[in-house]
Tab-separated table of C-alpha atoms and ligand atoms in Angstrom:
chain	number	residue	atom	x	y	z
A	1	UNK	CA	15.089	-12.638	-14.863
A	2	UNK	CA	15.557	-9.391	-13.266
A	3	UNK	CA	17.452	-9.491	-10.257
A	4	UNK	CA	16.174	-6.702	-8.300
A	5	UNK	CA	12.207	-6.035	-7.805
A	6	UNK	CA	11.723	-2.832	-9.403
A	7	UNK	CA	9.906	-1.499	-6.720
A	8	UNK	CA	6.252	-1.400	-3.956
A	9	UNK	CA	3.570	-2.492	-6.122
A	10	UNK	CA	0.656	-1.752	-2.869
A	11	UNK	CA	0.664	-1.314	1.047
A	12	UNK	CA	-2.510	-3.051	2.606
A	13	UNK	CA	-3.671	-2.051	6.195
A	14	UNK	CA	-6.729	-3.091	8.354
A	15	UNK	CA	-9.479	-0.167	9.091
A	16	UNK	CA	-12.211	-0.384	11.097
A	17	UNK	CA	-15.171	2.038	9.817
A	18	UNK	CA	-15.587	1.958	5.726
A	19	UNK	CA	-16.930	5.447	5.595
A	20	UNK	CA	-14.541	7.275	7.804
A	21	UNK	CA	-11.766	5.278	5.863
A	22	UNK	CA	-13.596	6.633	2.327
A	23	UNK	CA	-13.898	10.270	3.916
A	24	UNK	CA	-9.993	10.273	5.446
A	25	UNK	CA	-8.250	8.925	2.062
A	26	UNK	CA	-10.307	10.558	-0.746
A	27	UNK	CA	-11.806	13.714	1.290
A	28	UNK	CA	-8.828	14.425	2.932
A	29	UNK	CA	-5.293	12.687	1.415
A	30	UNK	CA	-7.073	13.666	-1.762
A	31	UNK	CA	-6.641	9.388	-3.275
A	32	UNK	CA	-8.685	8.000	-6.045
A	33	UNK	CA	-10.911	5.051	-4.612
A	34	UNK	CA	-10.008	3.161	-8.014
A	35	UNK	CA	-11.629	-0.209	-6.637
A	36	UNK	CA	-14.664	-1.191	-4.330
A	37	UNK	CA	-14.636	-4.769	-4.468
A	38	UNK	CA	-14.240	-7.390	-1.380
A	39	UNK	CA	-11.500	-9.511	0.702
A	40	UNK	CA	-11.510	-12.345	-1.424
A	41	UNK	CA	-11.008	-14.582	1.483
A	42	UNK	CA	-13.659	-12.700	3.495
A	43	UNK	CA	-16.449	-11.271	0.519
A	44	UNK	CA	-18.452	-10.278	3.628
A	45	UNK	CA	-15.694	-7.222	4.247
A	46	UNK	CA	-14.788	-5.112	1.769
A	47	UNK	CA	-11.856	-4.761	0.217
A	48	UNK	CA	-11.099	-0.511	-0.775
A	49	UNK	CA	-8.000	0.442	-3.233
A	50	UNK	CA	-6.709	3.989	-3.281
A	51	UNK	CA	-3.915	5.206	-5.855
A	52	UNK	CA	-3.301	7.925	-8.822
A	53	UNK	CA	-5.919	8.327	-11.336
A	54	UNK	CA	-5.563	4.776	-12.801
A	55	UNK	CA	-4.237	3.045	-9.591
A	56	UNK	CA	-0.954	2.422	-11.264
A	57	UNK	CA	1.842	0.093	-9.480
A	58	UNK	CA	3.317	2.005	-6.528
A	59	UNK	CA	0.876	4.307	-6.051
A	60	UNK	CA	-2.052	2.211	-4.465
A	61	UNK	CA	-3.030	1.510	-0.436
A	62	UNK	CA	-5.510	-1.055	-0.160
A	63	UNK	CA	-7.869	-1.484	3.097
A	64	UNK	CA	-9.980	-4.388	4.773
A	65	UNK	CA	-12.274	-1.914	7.195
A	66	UNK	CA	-13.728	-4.229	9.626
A	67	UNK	CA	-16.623	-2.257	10.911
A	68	UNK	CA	-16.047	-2.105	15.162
A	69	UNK	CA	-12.198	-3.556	14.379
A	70	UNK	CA	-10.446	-3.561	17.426
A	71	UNK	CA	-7.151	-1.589	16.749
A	72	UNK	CA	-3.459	-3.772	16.518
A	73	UNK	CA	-0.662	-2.743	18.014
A	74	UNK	CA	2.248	-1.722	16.199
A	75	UNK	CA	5.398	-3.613	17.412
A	76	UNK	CA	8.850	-5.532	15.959
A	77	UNK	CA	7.724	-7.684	12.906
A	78	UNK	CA	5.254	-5.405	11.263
A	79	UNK	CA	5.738	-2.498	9.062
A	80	UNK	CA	5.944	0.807	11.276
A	81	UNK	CA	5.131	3.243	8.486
A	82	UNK	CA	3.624	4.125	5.209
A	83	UNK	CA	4.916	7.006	3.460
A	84	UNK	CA	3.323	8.768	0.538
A	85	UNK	CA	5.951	11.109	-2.064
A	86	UNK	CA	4.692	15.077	-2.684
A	87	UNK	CA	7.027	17.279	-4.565
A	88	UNK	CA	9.495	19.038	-2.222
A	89	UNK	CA	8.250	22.128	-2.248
A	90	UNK	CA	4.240	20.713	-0.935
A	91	UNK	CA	5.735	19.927	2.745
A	92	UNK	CA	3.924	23.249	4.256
A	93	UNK	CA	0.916	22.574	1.734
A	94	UNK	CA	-0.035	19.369	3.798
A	95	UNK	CA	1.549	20.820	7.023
A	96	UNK	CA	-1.585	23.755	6.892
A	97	UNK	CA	-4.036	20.939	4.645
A	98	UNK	CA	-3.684	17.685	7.564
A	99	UNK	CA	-3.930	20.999	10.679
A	100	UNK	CA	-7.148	22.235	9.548
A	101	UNK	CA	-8.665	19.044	8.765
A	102	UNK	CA	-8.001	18.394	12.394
A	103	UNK	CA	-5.240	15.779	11.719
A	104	UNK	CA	-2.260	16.265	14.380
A	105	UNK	CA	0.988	16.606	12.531
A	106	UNK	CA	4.418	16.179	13.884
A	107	UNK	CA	7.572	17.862	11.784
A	108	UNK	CA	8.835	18.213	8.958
A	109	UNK	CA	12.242	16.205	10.480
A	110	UNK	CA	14.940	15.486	8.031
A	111	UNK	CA	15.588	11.772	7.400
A	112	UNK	CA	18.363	11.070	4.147
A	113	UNK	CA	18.467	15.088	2.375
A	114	UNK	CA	14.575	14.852	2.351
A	115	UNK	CA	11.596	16.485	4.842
A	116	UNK	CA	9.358	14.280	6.394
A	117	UNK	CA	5.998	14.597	8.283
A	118	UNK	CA	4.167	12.000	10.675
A	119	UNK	CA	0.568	11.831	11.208
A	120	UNK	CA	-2.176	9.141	11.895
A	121	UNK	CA	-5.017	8.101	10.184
A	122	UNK	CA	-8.548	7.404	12.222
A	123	UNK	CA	-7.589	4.472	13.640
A	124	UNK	CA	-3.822	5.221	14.198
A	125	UNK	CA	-2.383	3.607	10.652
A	126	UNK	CA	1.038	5.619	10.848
A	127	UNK	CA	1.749	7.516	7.931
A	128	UNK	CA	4.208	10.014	6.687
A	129	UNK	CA	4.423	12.574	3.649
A	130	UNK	CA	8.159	13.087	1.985
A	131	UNK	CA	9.366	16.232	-0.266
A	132	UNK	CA	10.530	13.882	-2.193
A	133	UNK	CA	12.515	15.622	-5.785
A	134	UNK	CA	11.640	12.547	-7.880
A	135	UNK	CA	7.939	13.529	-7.397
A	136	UNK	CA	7.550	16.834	-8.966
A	137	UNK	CA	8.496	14.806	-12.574
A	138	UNK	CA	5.284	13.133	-11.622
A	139	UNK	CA	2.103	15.077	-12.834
A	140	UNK	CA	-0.640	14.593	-10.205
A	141	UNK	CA	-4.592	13.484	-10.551
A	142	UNK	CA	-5.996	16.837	-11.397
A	143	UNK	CA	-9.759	15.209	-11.128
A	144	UNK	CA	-9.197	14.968	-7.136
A	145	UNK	CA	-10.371	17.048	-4.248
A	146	UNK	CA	-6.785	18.725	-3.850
A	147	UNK	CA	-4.470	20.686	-6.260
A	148	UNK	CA	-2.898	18.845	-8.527
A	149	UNK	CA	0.531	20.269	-8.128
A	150	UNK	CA	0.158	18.984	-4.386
A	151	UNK	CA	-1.005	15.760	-4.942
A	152	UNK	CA	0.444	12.557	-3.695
A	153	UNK	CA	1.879	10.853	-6.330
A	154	UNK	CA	2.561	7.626	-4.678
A	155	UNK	CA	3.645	5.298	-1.980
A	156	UNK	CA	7.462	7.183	-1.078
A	157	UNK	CA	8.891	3.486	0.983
A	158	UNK	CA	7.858	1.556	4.172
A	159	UNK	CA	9.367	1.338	7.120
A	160	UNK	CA	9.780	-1.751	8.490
A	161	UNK	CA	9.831	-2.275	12.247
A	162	UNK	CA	12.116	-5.486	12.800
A	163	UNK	CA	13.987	-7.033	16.253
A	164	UNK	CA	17.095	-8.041	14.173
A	165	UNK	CA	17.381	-5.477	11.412
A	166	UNK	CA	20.423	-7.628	9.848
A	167	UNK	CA	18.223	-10.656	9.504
A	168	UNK	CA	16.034	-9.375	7.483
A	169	UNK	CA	18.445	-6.986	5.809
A	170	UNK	CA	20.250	-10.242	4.569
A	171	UNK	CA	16.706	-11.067	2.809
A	172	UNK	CA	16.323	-7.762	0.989
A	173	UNK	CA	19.759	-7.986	0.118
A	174	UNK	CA	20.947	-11.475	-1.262
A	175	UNK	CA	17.345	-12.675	-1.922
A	176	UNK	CA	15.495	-10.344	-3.129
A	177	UNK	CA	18.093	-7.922	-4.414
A	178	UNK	CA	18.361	-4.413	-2.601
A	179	UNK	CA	20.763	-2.596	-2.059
A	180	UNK	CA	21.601	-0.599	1.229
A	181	UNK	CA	22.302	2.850	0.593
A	182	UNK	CA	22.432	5.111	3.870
A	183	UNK	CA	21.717	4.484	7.466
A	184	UNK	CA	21.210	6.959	10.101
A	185	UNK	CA	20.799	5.498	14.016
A	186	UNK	CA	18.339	2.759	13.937
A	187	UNK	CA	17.234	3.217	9.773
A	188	UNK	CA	18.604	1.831	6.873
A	189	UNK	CA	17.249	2.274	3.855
A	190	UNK	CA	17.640	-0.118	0.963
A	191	UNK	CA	16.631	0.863	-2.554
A	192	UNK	CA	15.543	-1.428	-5.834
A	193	UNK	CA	16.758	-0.963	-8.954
A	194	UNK	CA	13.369	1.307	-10.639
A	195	UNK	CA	13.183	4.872	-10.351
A	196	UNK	CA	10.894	7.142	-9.145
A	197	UNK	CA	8.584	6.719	-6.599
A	198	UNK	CA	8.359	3.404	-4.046
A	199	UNK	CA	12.007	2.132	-4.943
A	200	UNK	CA	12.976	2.675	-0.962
A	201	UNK	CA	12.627	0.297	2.054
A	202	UNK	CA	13.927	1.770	5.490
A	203	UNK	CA	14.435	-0.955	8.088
A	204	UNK	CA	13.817	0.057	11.678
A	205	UNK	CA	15.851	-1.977	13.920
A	206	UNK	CA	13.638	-1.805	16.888
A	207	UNK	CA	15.013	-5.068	19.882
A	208	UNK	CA	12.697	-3.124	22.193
A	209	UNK	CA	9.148	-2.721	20.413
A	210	UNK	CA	7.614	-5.646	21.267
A	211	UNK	CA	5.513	-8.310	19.407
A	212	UNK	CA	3.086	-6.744	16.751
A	213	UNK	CA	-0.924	-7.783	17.076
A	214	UNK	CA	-2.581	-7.254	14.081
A	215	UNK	CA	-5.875	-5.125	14.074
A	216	UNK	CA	-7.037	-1.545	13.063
A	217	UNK	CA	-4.694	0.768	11.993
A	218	UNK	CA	-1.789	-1.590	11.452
A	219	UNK	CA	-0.375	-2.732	7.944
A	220	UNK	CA	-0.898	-6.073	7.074
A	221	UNK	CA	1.209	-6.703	4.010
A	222	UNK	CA	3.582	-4.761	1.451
A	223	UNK	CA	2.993	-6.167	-2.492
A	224	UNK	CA	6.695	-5.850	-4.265
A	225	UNK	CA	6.737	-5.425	-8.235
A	226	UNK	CA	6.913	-8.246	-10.729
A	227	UNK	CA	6.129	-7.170	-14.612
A	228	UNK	CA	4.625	-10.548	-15.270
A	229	UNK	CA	3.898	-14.003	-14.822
A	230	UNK	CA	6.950	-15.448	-16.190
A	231	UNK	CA	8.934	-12.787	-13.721
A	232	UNK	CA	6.555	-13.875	-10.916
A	233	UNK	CA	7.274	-17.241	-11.121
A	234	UNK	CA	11.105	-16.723	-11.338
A	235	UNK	CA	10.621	-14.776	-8.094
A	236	UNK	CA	8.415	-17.603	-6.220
A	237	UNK	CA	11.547	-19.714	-7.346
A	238	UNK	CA	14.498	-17.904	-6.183
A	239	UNK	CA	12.131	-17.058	-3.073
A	240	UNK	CA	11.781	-20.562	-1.901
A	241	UNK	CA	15.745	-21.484	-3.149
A	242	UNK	CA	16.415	-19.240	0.030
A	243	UNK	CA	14.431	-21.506	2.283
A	244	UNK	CA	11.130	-19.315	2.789
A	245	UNK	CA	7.778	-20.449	2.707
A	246	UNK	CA	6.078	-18.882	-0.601
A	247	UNK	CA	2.287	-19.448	-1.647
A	248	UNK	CA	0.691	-20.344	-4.546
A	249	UNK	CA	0.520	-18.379	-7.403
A	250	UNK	CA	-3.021	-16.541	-6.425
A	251	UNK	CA	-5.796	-14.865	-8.955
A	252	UNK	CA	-6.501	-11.287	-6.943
A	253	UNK	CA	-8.453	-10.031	-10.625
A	254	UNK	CA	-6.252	-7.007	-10.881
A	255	UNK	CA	-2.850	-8.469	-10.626
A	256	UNK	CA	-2.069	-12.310	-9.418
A	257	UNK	CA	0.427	-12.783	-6.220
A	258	UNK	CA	1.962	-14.968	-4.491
A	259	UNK	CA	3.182	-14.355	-0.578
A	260	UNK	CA	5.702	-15.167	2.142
A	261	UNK	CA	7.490	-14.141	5.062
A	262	UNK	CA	10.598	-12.628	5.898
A	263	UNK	CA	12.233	-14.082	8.880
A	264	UNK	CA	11.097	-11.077	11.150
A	265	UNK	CA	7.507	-11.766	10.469
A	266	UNK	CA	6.453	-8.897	7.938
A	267	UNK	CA	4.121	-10.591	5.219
A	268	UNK	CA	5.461	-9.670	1.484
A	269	UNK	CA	3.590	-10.201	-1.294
A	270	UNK	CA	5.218	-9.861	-5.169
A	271	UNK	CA	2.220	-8.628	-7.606
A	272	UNK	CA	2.137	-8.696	-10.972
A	273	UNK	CA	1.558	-5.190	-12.464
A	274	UNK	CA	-0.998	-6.600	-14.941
A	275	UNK	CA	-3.956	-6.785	-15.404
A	276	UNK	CA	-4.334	-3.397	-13.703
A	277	UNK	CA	-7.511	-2.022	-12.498
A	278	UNK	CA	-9.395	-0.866	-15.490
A	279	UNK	CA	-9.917	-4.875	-16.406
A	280	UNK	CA	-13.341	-4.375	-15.419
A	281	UNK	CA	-14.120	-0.572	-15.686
A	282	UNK	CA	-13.301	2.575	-17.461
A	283	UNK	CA	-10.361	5.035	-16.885
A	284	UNK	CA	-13.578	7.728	-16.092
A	285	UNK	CA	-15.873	4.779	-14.215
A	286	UNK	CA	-13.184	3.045	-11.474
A	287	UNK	CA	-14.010	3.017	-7.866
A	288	UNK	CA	-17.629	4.158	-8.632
A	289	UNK	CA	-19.347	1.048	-8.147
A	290	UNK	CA	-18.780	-2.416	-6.316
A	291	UNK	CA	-17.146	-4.493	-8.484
A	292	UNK	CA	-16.941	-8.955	-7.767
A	293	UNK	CA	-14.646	-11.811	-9.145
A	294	UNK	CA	-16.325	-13.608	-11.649
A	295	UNK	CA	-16.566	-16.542	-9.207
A	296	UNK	CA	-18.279	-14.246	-6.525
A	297	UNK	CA	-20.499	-13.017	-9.045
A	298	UNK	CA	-23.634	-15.006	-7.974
A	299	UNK	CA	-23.494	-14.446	-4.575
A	300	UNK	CA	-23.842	-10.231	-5.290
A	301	UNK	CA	-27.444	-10.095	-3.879
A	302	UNK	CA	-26.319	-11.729	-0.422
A	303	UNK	CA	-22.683	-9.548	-0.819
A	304	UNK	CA	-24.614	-6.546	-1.262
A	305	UNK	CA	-26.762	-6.982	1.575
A	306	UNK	CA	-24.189	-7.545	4.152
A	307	UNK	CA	-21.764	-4.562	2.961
A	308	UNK	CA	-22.489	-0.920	4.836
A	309	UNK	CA	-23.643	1.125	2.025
A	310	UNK	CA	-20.401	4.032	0.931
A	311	UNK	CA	-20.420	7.177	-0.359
A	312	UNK	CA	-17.487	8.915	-1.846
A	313	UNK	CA	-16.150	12.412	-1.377
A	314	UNK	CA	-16.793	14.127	-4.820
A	315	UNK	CA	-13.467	15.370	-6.716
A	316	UNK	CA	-13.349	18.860	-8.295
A	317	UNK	CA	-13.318	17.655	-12.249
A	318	UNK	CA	-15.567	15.926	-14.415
A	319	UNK	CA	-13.890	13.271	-13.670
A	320	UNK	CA	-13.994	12.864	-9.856
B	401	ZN	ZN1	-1.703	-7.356	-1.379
C-alpha cells in the first residue's frame, strides 16, 4: 500500500441558514454546488457539496446548515482554518472581490514564501485564500460566477488548532505518513506525498485556546485521500495497528469512508476518491436537483417536505 495519503479529499463544516450558505459559496467564492443531497445520519438536514466543476478530490467543502444553528466555538482540538489555493498573482483579485461583497478581509500576511488572506464566512467558518504557484497549472471552472483565471481551484491545507502540537504531529508523521517540512512560531506544516493542491497540513500548537464546541461556523471533519477500497482498508488497518479507534467501512454514495480521531480530538475521515459525484448525474446536471441514497429513496415525499426550498446563484456559461 501507499504509505503516505496523497492528499485532503473534503473539509466539512456546520452552517446554520441553507440559502445564505448557497448565496456565500456559489454567489460569492464563485464554488460549484456539485451535490444537494442530505446528512445521511440526519436526512431531515441537508447535506450541500461545493468543489471544481466535477467536485474532484481536494477540491470539495461539504456543509450540514442547521437552519437557527447556534454557532461553535473554535478552540484546541478542532481545525482552525480552511484554506482555498488561487494562482499567485489573484491575491488582490479576491482582496477587491471579498471588500465589495461586504466580506471583511484581513492581509495578505506571508506564511512559508506564499500570501495569505483571512476572512469569515456568515456564520464565522474561518477561511483563508493562498497565492499558491501550484495553482495557476490548474485551469479553473469557467461555467462559474467569477473569472476563470481567478477561480479557486481547491482546498490549499487546514490548519489544525491542537493543545500538544507534537502529539498529534507524531500521528501525521509515523501513522499516517507526513512529513514536516517548515515551521514558523506556533505552525508546522506537514505535506503528503501528491502534488498540487491539498497536499499541506499546518498544525497550530495552540496550549491556550481552549476546548472547541461544535456548532455553526466550525469544521467538523477533514476527509484524507484513499484511491480505493483495497487502499482504504489497508489504511483502517495500519490506523487501528497505532491504537486509534477507526469506524466501519461506511457507504456515503459518492465515495465510502471510514473515521477516527487523532489524539487531540480533530475527527479524520479517509475517502475513497471513487465513485465521484457524477454516479447519479451528469457532468452539465450536478448540484441542480436534490439527489437521495437509494435506501432514502422512499422517504423523498416526507424529505422534501421538511427541507427549506434553495435556489442557486446562476453561473455565467451554459453550463452554470
Ligand atoms: Zn466527510
Amino acid at each position: 500500500m501507499a504509505e503516505t495519503l496523497t492528499g485532503i479529499h473534503h473539509v466539512t463544516a456546520i452552517a446554520s441558514d441553507p440559502q445564505r450558505n448557497v448565496d456565500f459559496y456559489v454567489g460569492v467564492l464563485g464554488l460549484r454546488l456539485v451535490k444537494q443531497t442530505v446528512n445521511f445520519d440526519d436526512p431531515g438536514t441537508y447535506h450541500f457539496y461545493y468543489g471544481d466543476e466535477l467536485g474532484r478530490p481536494g477540491t470539495i467543502l461539504t456543509f450540514f446548515p442547521w437552519p437557527g444553528a447556534r454557532r461553535g466555538r473554535q478552540g484546541a482540538g478542532q481545525i482552525g482554518a480552511t484554506a482555498f489555493s488561487v494562482p499567485a498573482g489573484s491575491l488582490g483579485f479576491w482582496t477587491a472581490h471579498l471588500s465589495a461583497a461586504g466580506v471583511a478581509v484581513s492581509g495578505p500576511d506571508v506564511r512559508f514564501d506564499e500570501d495569505v488572506i483571512a476572512f469569515a464566512d456568515p456564520d464565522g467558518l474561518r477561511l483563508e485564500i493562498v497565492g499558491d504557484e501550484a495553482a495557476g497549472m490548474i485551469p479553473g471552472w469557467d461555467g462559474g460566477p467569477l473569472p476563470a483565471e481567478h477561480a479557486i481551484r481547491g482546498v490549499h491545507s487546514v490548519s489544525l488548532w491542537e493543545a500538544d502540537a507534537a502529539l498529534t504531529g507524531a500521528i501525521l508523521r509515523h501513522t499516517l505518513g507526513f512529513a514536516p517540512v517548515a515551521e514558523a512560531g506556533n505552525r508546522t506544516r506537514y505535506h503528503t506525498a501528491g502534488s498540487g493542491v491539498g497536499t499541506r497540513v499546518d498544525v497550530l500548537h495552540v496550549p491556550d485556546a481552549g476546548p472547541a464546541a461544535g456548532g455553526a461556523g466550525t469544521v467538523h471533519h477533514v476527509a484524507w485521500r484513499a484511491a480505493d477500497d483495497a487502499q482504504q482498508r489497508a489504511w483502517r488497518e495500519r490506523v487501528a495497528a497505532h491504537g486509534l479507534r477507526v469506524t466501519d467501512v461506511l457507504d456515503r454514495q459518492y465515495f465510502r469512508s471510514i473515521y477516527f480521531r487523532e489524539p487531540g480530538g480533530v475527527l479524520f475521515e479517509i475517502a475513497t476518491d471513487p465513485p465521484g459525484f457524477t454516479l447519479d448525474e451528469t457532468p452539465d446536471a450536478l448540484g441542480t436537483s436534490l439527489k437521495l441514497p437509494p435506501w432514502y429513496e422512499p422517504q423523498r415525499a416526507t424529505i422534501e417536505r421538511v427541507l427549506p426550498p434553495i435556489r442557486v446563484p446562476a453561473g455565467k456559461g451554459a453550463h452554470g
